[in-house]
XYZ file of C-alpha atoms in Angstrom:
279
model
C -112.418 -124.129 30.457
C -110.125 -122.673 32.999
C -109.079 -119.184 32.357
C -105.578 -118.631 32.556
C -105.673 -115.371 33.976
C -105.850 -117.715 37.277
C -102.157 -118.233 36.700
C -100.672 -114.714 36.702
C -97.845 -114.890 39.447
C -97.637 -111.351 39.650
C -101.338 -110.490 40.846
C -100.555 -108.316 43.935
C -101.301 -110.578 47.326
C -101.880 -107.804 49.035
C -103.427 -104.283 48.339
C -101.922 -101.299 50.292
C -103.454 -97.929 51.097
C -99.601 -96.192 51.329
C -97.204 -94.774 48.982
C -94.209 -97.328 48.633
C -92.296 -94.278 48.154
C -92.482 -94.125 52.125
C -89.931 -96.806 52.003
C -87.078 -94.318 51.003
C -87.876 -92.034 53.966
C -84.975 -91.613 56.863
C -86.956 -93.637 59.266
C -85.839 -94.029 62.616
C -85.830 -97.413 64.926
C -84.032 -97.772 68.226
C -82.542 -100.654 69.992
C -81.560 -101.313 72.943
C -79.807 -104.181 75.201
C -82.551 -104.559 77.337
C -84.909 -101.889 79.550
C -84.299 -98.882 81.484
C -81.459 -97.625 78.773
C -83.224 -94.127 78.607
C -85.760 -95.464 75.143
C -89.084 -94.502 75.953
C -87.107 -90.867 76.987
C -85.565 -90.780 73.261
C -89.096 -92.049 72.050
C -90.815 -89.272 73.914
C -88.319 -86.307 72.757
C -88.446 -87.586 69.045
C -92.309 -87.715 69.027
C -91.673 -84.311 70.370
C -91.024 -83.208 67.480
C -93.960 -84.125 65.341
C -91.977 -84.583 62.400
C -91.788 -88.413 63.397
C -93.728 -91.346 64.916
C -91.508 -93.645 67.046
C -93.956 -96.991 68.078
C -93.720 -98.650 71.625
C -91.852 -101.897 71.430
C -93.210 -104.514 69.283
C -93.345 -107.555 71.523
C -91.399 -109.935 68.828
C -93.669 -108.623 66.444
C -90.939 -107.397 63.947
C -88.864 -110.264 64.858
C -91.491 -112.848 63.590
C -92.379 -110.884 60.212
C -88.735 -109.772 59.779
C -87.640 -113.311 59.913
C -90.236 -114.423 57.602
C -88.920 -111.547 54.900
C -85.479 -112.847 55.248
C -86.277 -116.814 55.199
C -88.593 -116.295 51.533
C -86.129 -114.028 50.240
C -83.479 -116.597 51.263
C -85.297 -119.513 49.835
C -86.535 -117.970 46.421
C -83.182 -116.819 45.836
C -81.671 -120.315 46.800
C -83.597 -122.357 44.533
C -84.562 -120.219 41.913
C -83.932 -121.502 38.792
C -85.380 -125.196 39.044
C -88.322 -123.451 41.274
C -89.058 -121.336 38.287
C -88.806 -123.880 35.548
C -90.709 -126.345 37.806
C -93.552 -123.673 38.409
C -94.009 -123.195 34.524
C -94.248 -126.731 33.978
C -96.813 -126.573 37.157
C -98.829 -123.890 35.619
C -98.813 -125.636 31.936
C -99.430 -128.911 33.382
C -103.185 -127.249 34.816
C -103.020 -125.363 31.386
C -103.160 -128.742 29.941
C -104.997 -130.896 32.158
C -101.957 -133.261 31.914
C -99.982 -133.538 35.053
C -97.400 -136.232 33.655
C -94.374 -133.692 34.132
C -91.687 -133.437 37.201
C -92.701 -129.923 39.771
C -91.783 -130.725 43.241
C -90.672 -127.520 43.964
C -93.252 -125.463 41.839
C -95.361 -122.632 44.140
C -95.832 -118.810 43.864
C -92.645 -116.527 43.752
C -91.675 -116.561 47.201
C -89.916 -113.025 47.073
C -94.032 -111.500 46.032
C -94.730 -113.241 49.165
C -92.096 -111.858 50.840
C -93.295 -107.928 49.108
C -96.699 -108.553 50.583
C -95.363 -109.210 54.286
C -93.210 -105.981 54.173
C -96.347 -104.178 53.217
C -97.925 -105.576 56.284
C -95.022 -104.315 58.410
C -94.892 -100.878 57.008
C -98.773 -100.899 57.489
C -98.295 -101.689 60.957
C -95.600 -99.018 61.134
C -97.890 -96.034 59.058
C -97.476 -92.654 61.569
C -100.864 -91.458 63.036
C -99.264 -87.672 63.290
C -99.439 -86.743 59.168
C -95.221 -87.578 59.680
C -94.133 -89.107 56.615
C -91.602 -90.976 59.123
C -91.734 -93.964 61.543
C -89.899 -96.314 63.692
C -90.150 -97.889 66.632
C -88.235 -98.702 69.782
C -86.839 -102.163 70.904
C -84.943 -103.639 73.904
C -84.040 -106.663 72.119
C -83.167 -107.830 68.937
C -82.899 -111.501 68.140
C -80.136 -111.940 65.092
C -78.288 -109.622 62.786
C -80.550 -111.101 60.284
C -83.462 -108.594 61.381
C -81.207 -105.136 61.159
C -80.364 -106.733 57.853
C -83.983 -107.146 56.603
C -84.959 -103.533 57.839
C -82.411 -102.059 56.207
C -83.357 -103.909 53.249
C -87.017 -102.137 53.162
C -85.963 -99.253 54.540
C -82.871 -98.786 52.794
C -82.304 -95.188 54.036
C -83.228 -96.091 57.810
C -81.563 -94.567 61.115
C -80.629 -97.690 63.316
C -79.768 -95.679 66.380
C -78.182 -98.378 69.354
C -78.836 -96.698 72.382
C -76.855 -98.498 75.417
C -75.922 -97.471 79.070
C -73.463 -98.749 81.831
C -74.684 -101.791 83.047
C -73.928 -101.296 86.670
C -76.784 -98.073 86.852
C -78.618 -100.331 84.151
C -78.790 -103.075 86.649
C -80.060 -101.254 89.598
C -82.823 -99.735 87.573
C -83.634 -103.315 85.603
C -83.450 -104.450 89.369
C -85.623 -102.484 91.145
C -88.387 -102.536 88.206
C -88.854 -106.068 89.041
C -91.183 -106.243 86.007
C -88.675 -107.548 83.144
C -88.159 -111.582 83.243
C -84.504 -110.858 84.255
C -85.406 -108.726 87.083
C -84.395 -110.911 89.753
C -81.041 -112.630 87.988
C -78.136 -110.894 87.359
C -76.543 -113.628 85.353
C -79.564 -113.255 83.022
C -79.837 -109.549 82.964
C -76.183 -109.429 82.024
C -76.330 -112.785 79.540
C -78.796 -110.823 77.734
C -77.307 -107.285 77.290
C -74.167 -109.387 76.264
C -75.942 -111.313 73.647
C -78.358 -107.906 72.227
C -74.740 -105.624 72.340
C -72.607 -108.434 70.402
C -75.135 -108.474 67.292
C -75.432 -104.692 67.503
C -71.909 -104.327 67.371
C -71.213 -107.202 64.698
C -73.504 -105.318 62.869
C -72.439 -101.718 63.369
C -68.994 -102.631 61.791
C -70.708 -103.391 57.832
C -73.692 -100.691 58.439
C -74.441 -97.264 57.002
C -76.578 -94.547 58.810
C -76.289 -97.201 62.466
C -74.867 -95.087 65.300
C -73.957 -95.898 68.911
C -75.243 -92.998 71.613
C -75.095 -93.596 75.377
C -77.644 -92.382 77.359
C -75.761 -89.527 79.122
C -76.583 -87.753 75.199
C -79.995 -86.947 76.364
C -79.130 -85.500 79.055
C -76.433 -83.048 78.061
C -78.416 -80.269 75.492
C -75.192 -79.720 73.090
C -74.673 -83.814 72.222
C -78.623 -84.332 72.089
C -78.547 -81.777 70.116
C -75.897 -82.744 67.846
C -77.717 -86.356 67.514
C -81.001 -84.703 66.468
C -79.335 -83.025 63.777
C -77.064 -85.985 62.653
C -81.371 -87.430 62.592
C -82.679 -84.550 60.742
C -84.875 -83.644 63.509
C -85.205 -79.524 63.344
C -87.412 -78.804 66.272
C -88.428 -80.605 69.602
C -90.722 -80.018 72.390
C -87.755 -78.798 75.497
C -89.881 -80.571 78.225
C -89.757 -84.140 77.550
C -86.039 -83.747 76.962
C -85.245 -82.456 80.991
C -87.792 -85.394 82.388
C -86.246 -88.365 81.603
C -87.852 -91.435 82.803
C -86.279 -93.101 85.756
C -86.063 -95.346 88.829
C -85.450 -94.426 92.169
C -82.978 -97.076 92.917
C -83.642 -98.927 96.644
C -79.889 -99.709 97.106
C -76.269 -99.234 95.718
C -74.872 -102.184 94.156
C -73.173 -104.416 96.240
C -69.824 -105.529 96.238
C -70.399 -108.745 94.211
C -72.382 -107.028 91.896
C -69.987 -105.156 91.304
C -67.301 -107.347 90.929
C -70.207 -109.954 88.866
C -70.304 -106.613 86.394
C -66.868 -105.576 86.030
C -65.503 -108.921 85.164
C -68.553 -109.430 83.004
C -68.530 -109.826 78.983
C -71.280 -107.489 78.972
C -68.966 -104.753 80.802
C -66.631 -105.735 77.898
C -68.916 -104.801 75.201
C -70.351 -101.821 77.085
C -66.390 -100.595 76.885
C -66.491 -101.439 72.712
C -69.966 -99.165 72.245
C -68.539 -96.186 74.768
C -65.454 -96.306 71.687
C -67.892 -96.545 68.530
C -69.990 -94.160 70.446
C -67.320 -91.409 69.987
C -69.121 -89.281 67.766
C -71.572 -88.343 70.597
């Protein structure tokens, strides 16, 4: 005899050592179109603080369980009715033993499995300092999709787009030599196009998603001004006035220049220096 406590959908799938009630926290995650925007800096002065724990970048890491949240939640919404009547008949059919009914489509809730996979994320995420908030920073972002999801657990999230000229951007990417776009302008400026367009896209439906330039954290007053607009009280003054940089080897040259100014990436660094206006 088969017990048919076997069949409970809603046994948790995963067992979590956090309060959920950490979801509702004003977390704060960074992104960036692509390296040497001033991130680690803002990571290092927000950390500062202690009342925070910004991660490193995740390496694709959030893209690939991200996605996954937003593909079950897509799917179990899509085809939720006949899943759920076919799932029933699934689970009676085993009740049964008699397997002479129609479930093609019958499996587990796909939105528990999509719960359990945001508890592995905010696992991943849990602060080490006794914070009560987390984020991390990220110099790329694949699809609107993601900002989507993590505003979906995190629903009262800072999504804070830091940017930066891309002609100083380029000569610090450039003389790095250590991202995979290095050595190609065309790439280097494909790439901050693509990251700034679905930052942008996004920033127009968002709530709590700011734009800040770089030059904020170096000027005291605006840094200051974002910190509050963060609910960050109290920061360490050091990291603030040693912002990481690059001692560039050379200027630009003149058909950098002109590669850059006539760029779509120089055209979407002009849009973020406009919805940047509050800083």
């Amino acid at each position: 005899m088969i017990d048919s406590s076997e069949f409970d959908l809603h046994v948790p799938l995963l067992t979590t050592g956090f309060d959920p009630e950490i979801r509702l926290e004003n977390h704060i995650f960074i992104y960036s179109p692509c390296g040497r925007t001033g991130s680690t800096a803002l990571q290092r002065i927000l950390n500062s603080s202690n009342e925070v724990c910004i991660w490193g970048e995740p390496y694709g890491f959030d893209t690939f369980v991200l996605g996954a949240i937003h593909k079950l939640n897509e799917l179990h919404q899509g085809a939720r009715v006949p899943r759920q009547e076919q799932t029933q008949q699934f689970l009676q059919s085993f009740k049964e033993q008699n397997h002479d009914k129609f479930y093609p489509l019958a499996f587990r809730p796909l939105d528990r499995a999509a719960q359990a996979l945001e508890d592995v994320f905010t696992s991943m995420l849990m602060p080490v300092n006794g914070a009560k908030r987390f984020g991390y920073k990220n110099i790329d972002v694949s699809d609107v999709d993601i900002l989507k999801t993590l505003r979906l657990i995190y629903p009262n999230c800072y999504l804070l787009f830091l940017f930066r000229n891309p002609m100083p951007q380029w000569i610090s990417v450039r003389d790095a030599t250590f991202f995979p776009y290095s050595n190609n302008l065309d790439q280097f400026l494909n790439k901050y196009h693509r990251i700034s367009d679905i930052l942008i896209n996004y920033f127009e439906e968002a709530d709590r998603a700011i734009f800040v330039e770089n030059k904020v954290l170096l000027d005291p007053p605006r840094l200051h001004k974002l910190l509050t607009y963060l609910e960050i009280s109290n920061i360490d003054e050091e990291p603030s006035s040693k912002i990481i940089s690059s001692i560039a080897k050379g200027p630009l040259s003149d058909e950098e220049r002109n590669t850059i100014l006539t760029s779509k990436a120089y055209s979407n660094f002009e849009k973020m220096l406009m919805l940047a206006d509050r800083f």
